[in-house]
Short mmCIF file of N, CA and C in Angstrom, two decimals:
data_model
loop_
_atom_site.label_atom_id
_atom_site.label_comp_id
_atom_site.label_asym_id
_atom_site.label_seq_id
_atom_site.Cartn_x
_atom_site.Cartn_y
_atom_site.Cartn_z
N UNK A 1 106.73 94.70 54.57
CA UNK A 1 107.22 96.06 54.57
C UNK A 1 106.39 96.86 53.58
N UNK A 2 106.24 98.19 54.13
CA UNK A 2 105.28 98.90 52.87
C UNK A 2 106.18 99.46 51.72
N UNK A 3 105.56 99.50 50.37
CA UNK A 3 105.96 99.79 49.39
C UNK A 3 106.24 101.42 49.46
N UNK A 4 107.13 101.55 48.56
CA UNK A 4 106.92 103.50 48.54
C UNK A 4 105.86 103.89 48.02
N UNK A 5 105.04 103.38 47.38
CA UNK A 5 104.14 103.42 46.95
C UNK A 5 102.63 103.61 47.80
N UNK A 6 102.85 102.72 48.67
CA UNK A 6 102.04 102.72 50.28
C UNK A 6 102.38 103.65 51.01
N UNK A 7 104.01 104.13 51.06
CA UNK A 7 104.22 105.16 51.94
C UNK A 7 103.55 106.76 51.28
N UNK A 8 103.66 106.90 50.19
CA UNK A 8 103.24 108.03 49.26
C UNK A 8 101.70 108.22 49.45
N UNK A 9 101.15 107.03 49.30
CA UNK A 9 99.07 107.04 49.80
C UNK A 9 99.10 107.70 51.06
N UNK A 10 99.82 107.44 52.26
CA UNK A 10 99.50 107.48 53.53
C UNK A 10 99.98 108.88 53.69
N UNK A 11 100.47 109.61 52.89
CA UNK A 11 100.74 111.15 53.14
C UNK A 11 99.82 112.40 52.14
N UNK A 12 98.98 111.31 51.18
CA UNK A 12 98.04 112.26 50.69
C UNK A 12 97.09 112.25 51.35
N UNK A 13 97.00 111.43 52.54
CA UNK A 13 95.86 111.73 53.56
C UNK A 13 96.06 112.55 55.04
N UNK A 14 97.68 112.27 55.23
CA UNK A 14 98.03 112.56 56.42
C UNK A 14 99.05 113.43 56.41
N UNK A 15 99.31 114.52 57.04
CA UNK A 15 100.33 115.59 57.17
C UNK A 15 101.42 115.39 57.68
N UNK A 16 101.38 114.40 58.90
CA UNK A 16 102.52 113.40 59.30
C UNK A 16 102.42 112.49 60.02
N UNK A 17 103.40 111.50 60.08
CA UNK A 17 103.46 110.49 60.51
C UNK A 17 104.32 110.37 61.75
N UNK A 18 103.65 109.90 62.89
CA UNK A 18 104.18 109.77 64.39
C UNK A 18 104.30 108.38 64.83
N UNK A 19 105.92 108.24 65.55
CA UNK A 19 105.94 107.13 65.64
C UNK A 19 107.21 107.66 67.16
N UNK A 20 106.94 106.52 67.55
CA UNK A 20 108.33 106.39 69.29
C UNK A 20 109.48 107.33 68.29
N UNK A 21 110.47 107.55 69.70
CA UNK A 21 112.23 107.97 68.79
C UNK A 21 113.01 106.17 68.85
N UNK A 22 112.18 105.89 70.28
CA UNK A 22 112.89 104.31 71.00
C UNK A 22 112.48 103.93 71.30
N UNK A 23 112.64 102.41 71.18
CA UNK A 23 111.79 101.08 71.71
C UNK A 23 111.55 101.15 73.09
N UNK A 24 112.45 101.95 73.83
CA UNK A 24 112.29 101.44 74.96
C UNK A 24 112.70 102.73 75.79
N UNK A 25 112.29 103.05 76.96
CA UNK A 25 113.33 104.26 77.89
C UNK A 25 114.59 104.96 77.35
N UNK A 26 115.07 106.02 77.42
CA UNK A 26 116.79 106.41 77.01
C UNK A 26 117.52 105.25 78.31
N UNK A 27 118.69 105.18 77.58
CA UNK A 27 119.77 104.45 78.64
C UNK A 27 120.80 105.04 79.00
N UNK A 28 121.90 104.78 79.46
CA UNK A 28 123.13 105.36 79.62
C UNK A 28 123.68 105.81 78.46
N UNK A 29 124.37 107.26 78.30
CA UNK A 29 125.60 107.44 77.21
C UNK A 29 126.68 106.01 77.11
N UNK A 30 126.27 105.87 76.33
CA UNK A 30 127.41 104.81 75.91
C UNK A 30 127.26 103.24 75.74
N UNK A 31 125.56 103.00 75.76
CA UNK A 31 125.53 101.99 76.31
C UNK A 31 125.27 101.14 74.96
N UNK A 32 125.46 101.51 74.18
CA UNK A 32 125.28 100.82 72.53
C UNK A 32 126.45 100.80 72.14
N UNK A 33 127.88 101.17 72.60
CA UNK A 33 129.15 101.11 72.05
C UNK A 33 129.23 99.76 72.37
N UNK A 34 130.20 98.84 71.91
CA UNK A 34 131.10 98.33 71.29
C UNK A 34 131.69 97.74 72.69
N UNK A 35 131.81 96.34 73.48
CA UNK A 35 132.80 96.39 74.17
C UNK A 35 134.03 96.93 74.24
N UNK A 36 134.58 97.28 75.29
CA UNK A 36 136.22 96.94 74.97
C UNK A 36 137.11 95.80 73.94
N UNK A 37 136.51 94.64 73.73
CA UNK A 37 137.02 93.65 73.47
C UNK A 37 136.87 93.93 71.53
N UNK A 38 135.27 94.31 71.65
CA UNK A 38 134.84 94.58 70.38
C UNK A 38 135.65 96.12 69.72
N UNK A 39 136.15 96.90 70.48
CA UNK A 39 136.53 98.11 69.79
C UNK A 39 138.00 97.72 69.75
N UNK A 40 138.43 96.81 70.13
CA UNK A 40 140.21 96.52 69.99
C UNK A 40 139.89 95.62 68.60
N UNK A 41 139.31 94.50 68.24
CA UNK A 41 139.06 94.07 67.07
C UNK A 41 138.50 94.59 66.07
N UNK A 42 137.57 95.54 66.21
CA UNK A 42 137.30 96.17 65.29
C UNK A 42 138.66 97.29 65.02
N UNK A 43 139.05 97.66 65.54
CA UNK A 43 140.73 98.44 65.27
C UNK A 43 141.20 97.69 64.28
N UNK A 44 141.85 96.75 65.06
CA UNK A 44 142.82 95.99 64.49
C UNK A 44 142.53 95.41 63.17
N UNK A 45 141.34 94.73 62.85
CA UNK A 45 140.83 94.79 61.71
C UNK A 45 140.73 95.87 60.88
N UNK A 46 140.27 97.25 60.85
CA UNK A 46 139.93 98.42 60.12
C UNK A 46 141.85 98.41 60.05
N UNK A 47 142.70 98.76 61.03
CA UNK A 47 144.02 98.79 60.04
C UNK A 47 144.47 98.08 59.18
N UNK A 48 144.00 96.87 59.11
CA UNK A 48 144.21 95.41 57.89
C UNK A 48 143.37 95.34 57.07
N UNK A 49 142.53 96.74 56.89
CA UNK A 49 141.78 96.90 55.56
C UNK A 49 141.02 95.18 55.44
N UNK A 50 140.54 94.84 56.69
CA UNK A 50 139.90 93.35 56.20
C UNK A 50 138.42 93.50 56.87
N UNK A 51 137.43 94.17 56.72
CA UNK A 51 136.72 94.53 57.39
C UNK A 51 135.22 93.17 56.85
N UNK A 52 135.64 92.88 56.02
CA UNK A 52 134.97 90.89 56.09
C UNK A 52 135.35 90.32 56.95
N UNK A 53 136.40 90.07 57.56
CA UNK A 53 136.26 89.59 58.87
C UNK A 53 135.53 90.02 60.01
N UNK A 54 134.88 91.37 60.10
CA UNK A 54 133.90 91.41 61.08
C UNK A 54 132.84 90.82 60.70
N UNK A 55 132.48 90.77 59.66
CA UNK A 55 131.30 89.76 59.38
C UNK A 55 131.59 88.78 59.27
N UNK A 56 132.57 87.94 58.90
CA UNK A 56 132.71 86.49 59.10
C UNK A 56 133.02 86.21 60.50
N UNK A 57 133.65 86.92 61.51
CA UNK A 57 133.31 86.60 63.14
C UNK A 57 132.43 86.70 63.73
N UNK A 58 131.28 87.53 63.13
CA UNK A 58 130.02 87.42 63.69
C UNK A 58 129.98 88.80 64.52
N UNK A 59 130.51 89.85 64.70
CA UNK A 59 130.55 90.83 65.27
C UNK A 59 129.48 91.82 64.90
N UNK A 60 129.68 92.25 63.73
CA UNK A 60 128.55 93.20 62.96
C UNK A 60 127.27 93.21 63.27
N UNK A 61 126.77 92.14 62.73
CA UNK A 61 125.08 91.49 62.66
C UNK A 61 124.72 92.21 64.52
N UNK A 62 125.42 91.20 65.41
CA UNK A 62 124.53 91.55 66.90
C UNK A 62 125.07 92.85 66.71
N UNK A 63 125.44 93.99 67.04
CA UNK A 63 126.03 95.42 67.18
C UNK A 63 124.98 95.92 66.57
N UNK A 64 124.35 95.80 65.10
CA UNK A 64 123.62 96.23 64.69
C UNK A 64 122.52 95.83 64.96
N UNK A 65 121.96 95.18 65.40
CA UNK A 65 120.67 94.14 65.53
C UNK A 65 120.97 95.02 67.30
N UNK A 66 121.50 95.35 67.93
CA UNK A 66 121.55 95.87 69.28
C UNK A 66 121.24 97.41 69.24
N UNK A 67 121.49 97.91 67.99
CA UNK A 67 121.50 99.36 68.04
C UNK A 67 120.06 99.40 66.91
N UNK A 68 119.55 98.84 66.12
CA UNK A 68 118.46 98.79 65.70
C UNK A 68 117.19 98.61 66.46
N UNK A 69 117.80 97.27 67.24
CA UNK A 69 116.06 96.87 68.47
C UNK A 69 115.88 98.28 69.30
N UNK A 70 117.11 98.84 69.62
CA UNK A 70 116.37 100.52 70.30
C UNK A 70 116.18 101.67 69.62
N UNK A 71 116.14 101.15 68.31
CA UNK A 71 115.85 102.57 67.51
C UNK A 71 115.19 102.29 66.19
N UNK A 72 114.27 101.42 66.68
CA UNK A 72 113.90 100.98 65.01
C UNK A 72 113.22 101.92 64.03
N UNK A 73 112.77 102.89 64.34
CA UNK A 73 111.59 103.92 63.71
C UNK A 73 112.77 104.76 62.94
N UNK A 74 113.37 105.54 63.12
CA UNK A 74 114.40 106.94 62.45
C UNK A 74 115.45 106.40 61.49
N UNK A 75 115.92 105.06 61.64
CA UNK A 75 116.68 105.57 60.35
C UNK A 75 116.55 105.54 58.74
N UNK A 76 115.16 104.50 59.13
CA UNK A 76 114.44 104.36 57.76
C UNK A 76 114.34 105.99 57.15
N UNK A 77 114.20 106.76 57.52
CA UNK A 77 113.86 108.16 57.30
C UNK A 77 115.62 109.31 56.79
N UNK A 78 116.54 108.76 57.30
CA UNK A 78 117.63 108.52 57.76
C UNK A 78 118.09 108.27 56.71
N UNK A 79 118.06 107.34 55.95
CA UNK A 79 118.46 106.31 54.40
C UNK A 79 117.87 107.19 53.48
N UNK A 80 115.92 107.57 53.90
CA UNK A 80 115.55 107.99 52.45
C UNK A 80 115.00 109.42 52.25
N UNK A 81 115.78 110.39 53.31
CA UNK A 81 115.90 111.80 53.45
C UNK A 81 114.79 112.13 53.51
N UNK A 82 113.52 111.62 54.28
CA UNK A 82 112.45 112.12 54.45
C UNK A 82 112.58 113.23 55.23
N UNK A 83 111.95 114.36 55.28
CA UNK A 83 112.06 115.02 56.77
C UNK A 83 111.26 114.68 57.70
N UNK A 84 112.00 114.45 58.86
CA UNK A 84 111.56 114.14 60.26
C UNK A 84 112.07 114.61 61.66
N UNK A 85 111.54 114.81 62.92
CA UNK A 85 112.48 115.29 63.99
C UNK A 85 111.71 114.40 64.82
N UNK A 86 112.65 114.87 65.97
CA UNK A 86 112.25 113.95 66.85
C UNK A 86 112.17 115.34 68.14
N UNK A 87 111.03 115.26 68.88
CA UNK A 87 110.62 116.14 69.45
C UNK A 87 110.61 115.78 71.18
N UNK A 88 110.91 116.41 71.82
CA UNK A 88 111.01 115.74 73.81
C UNK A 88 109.83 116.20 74.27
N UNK A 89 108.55 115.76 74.42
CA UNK A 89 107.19 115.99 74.46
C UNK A 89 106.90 115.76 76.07
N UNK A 90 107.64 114.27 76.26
CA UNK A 90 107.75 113.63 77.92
C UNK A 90 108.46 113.53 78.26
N UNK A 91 108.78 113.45 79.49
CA UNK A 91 110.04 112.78 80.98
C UNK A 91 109.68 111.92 81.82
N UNK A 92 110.31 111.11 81.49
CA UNK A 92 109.84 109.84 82.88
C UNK A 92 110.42 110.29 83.80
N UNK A 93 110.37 109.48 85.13
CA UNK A 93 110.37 109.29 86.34
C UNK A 93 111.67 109.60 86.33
N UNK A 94 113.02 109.15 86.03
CA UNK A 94 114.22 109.38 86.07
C UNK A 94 114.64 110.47 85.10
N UNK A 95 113.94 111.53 84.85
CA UNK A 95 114.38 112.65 84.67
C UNK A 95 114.53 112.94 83.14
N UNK A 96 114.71 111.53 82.32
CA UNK A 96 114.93 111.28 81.17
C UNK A 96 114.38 111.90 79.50
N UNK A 97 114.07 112.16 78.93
CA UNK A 97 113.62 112.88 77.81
C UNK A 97 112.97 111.44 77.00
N UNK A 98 111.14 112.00 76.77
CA UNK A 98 110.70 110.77 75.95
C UNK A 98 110.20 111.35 74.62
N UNK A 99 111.08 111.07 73.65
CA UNK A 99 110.83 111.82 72.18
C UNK A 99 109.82 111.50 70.85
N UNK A 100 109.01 112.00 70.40
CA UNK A 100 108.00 111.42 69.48
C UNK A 100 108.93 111.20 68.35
N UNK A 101 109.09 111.03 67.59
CA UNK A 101 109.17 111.33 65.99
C UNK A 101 108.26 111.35 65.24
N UNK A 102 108.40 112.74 63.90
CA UNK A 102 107.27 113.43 63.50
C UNK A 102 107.93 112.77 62.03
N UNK A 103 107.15 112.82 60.84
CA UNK A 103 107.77 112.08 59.51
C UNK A 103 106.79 113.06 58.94
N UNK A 104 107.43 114.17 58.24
CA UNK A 104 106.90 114.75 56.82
C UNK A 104 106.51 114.11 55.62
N UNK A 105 105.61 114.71 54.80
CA UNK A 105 105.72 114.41 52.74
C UNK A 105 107.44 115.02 52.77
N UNK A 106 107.90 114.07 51.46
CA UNK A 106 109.07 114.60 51.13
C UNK A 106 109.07 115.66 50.50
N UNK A 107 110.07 116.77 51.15
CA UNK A 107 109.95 118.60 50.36
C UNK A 107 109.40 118.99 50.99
N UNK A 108 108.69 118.41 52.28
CA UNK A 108 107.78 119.28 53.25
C UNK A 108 108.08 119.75 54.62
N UNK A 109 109.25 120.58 54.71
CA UNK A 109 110.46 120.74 56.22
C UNK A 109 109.23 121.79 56.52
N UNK A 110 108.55 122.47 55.79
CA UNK A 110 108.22 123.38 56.89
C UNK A 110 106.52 123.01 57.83
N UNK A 111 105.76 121.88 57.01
CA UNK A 111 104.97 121.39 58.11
C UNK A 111 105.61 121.20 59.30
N UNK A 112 107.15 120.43 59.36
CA UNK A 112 107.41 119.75 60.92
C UNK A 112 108.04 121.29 61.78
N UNK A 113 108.55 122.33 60.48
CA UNK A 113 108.67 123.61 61.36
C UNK A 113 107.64 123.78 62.31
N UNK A 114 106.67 124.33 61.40
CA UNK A 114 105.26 125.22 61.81
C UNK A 114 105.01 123.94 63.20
N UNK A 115 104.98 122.70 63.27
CA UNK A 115 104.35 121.90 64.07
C UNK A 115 105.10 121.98 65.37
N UNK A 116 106.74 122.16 65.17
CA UNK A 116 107.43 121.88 66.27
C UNK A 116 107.40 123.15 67.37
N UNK A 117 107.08 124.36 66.07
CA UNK A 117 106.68 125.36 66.67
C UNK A 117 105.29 125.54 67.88
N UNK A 118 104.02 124.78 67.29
CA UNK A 118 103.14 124.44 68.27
C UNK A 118 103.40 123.73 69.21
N UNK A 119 103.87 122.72 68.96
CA UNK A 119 104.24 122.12 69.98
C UNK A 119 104.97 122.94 71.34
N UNK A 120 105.76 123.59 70.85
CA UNK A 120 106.62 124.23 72.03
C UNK A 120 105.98 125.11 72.83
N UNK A 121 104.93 126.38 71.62
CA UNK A 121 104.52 126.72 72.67
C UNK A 121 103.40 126.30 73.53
N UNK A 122 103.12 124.80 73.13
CA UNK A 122 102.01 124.57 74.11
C UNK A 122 102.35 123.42 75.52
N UNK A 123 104.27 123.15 74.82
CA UNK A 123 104.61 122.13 76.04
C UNK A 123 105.92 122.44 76.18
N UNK A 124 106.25 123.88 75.97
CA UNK A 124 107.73 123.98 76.21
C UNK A 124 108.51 123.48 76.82
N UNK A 125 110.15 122.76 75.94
CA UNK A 125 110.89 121.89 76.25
C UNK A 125 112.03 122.61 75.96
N UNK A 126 112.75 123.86 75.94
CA UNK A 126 114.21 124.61 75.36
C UNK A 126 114.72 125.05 77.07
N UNK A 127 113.87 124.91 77.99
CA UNK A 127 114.88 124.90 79.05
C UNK A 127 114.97 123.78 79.79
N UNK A 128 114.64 122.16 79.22
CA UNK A 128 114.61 121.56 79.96
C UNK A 128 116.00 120.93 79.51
N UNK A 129 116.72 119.94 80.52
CA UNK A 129 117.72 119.24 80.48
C UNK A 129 117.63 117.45 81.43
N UNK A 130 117.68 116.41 80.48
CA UNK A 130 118.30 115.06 81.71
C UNK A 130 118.46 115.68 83.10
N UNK A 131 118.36 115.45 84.27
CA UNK A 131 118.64 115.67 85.34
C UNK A 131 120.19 115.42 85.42
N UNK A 132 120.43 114.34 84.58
CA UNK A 132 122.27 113.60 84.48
C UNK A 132 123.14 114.96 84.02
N UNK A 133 122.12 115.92 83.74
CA UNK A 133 123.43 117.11 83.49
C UNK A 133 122.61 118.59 83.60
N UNK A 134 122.28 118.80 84.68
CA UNK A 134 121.78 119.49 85.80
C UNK A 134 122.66 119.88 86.61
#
């Protein structure tokens, strides 16, 4: 893993840092929740204030390890208030929205302004929508 120290070098050279939003295609709304099975135990636990038992059943770890493998890039940024956005540049085949993420110097919101601003007007995306809600 790079040091902050490594991350701090790589922005006195570079204005920002681009990386996927997701590992993989968008999926369905909803498709990172929680079974049924998993949101009745996780209940029932959160009212018994025993929320070590989701980690001692083993629940936690995959949920997160499921919602991480499709989003590994943003929340690092997320934790350490870098500024970053995530921008809809492409659309695949199914209509879908494919998003870059842009990573500022920290204190620096208005590079990813000024940028998101180019961006738009050279690939305008404010009237587009998923086809799923069309």
């Amino acid at each position: 893993m790079a040091s902050a120290r490594g991350v701090g070098r790589f922005f006195e050279n570079f204005d920002v840092l681009l990386t996927p939003v997701l590992s993989q295609p968008p999926m369905p709304t909803g498709s990172l929740q929680p079974s049924g099975a998993e949101r009745i135990m996780i209940g029932l636990i959160g009212r018994l204030n025993a929320a070590w038992l989701l980690d001692a059943l083993g629940v936690i770890k995959p949920l997160a390890n499921k919602t991480f493998d499709f989003m590994p890039y943003t929340p690092v940024f997320n934790v350490t208030g870098q500024p970053a956005m995530s921008v809809p540049l492409y659309w695949n085949e199914a209509g879908l929205p494919i998003g870059l993420h842009f990573v500022g110097r920290f204190g620096d919101e208005a590079t990813l302004f000024r940028l998101a601003g180019q961006l738009e007007r050279d690939q305008p995306w404010f009237d587009r929508a998923p086809t799923a809600f069309l």
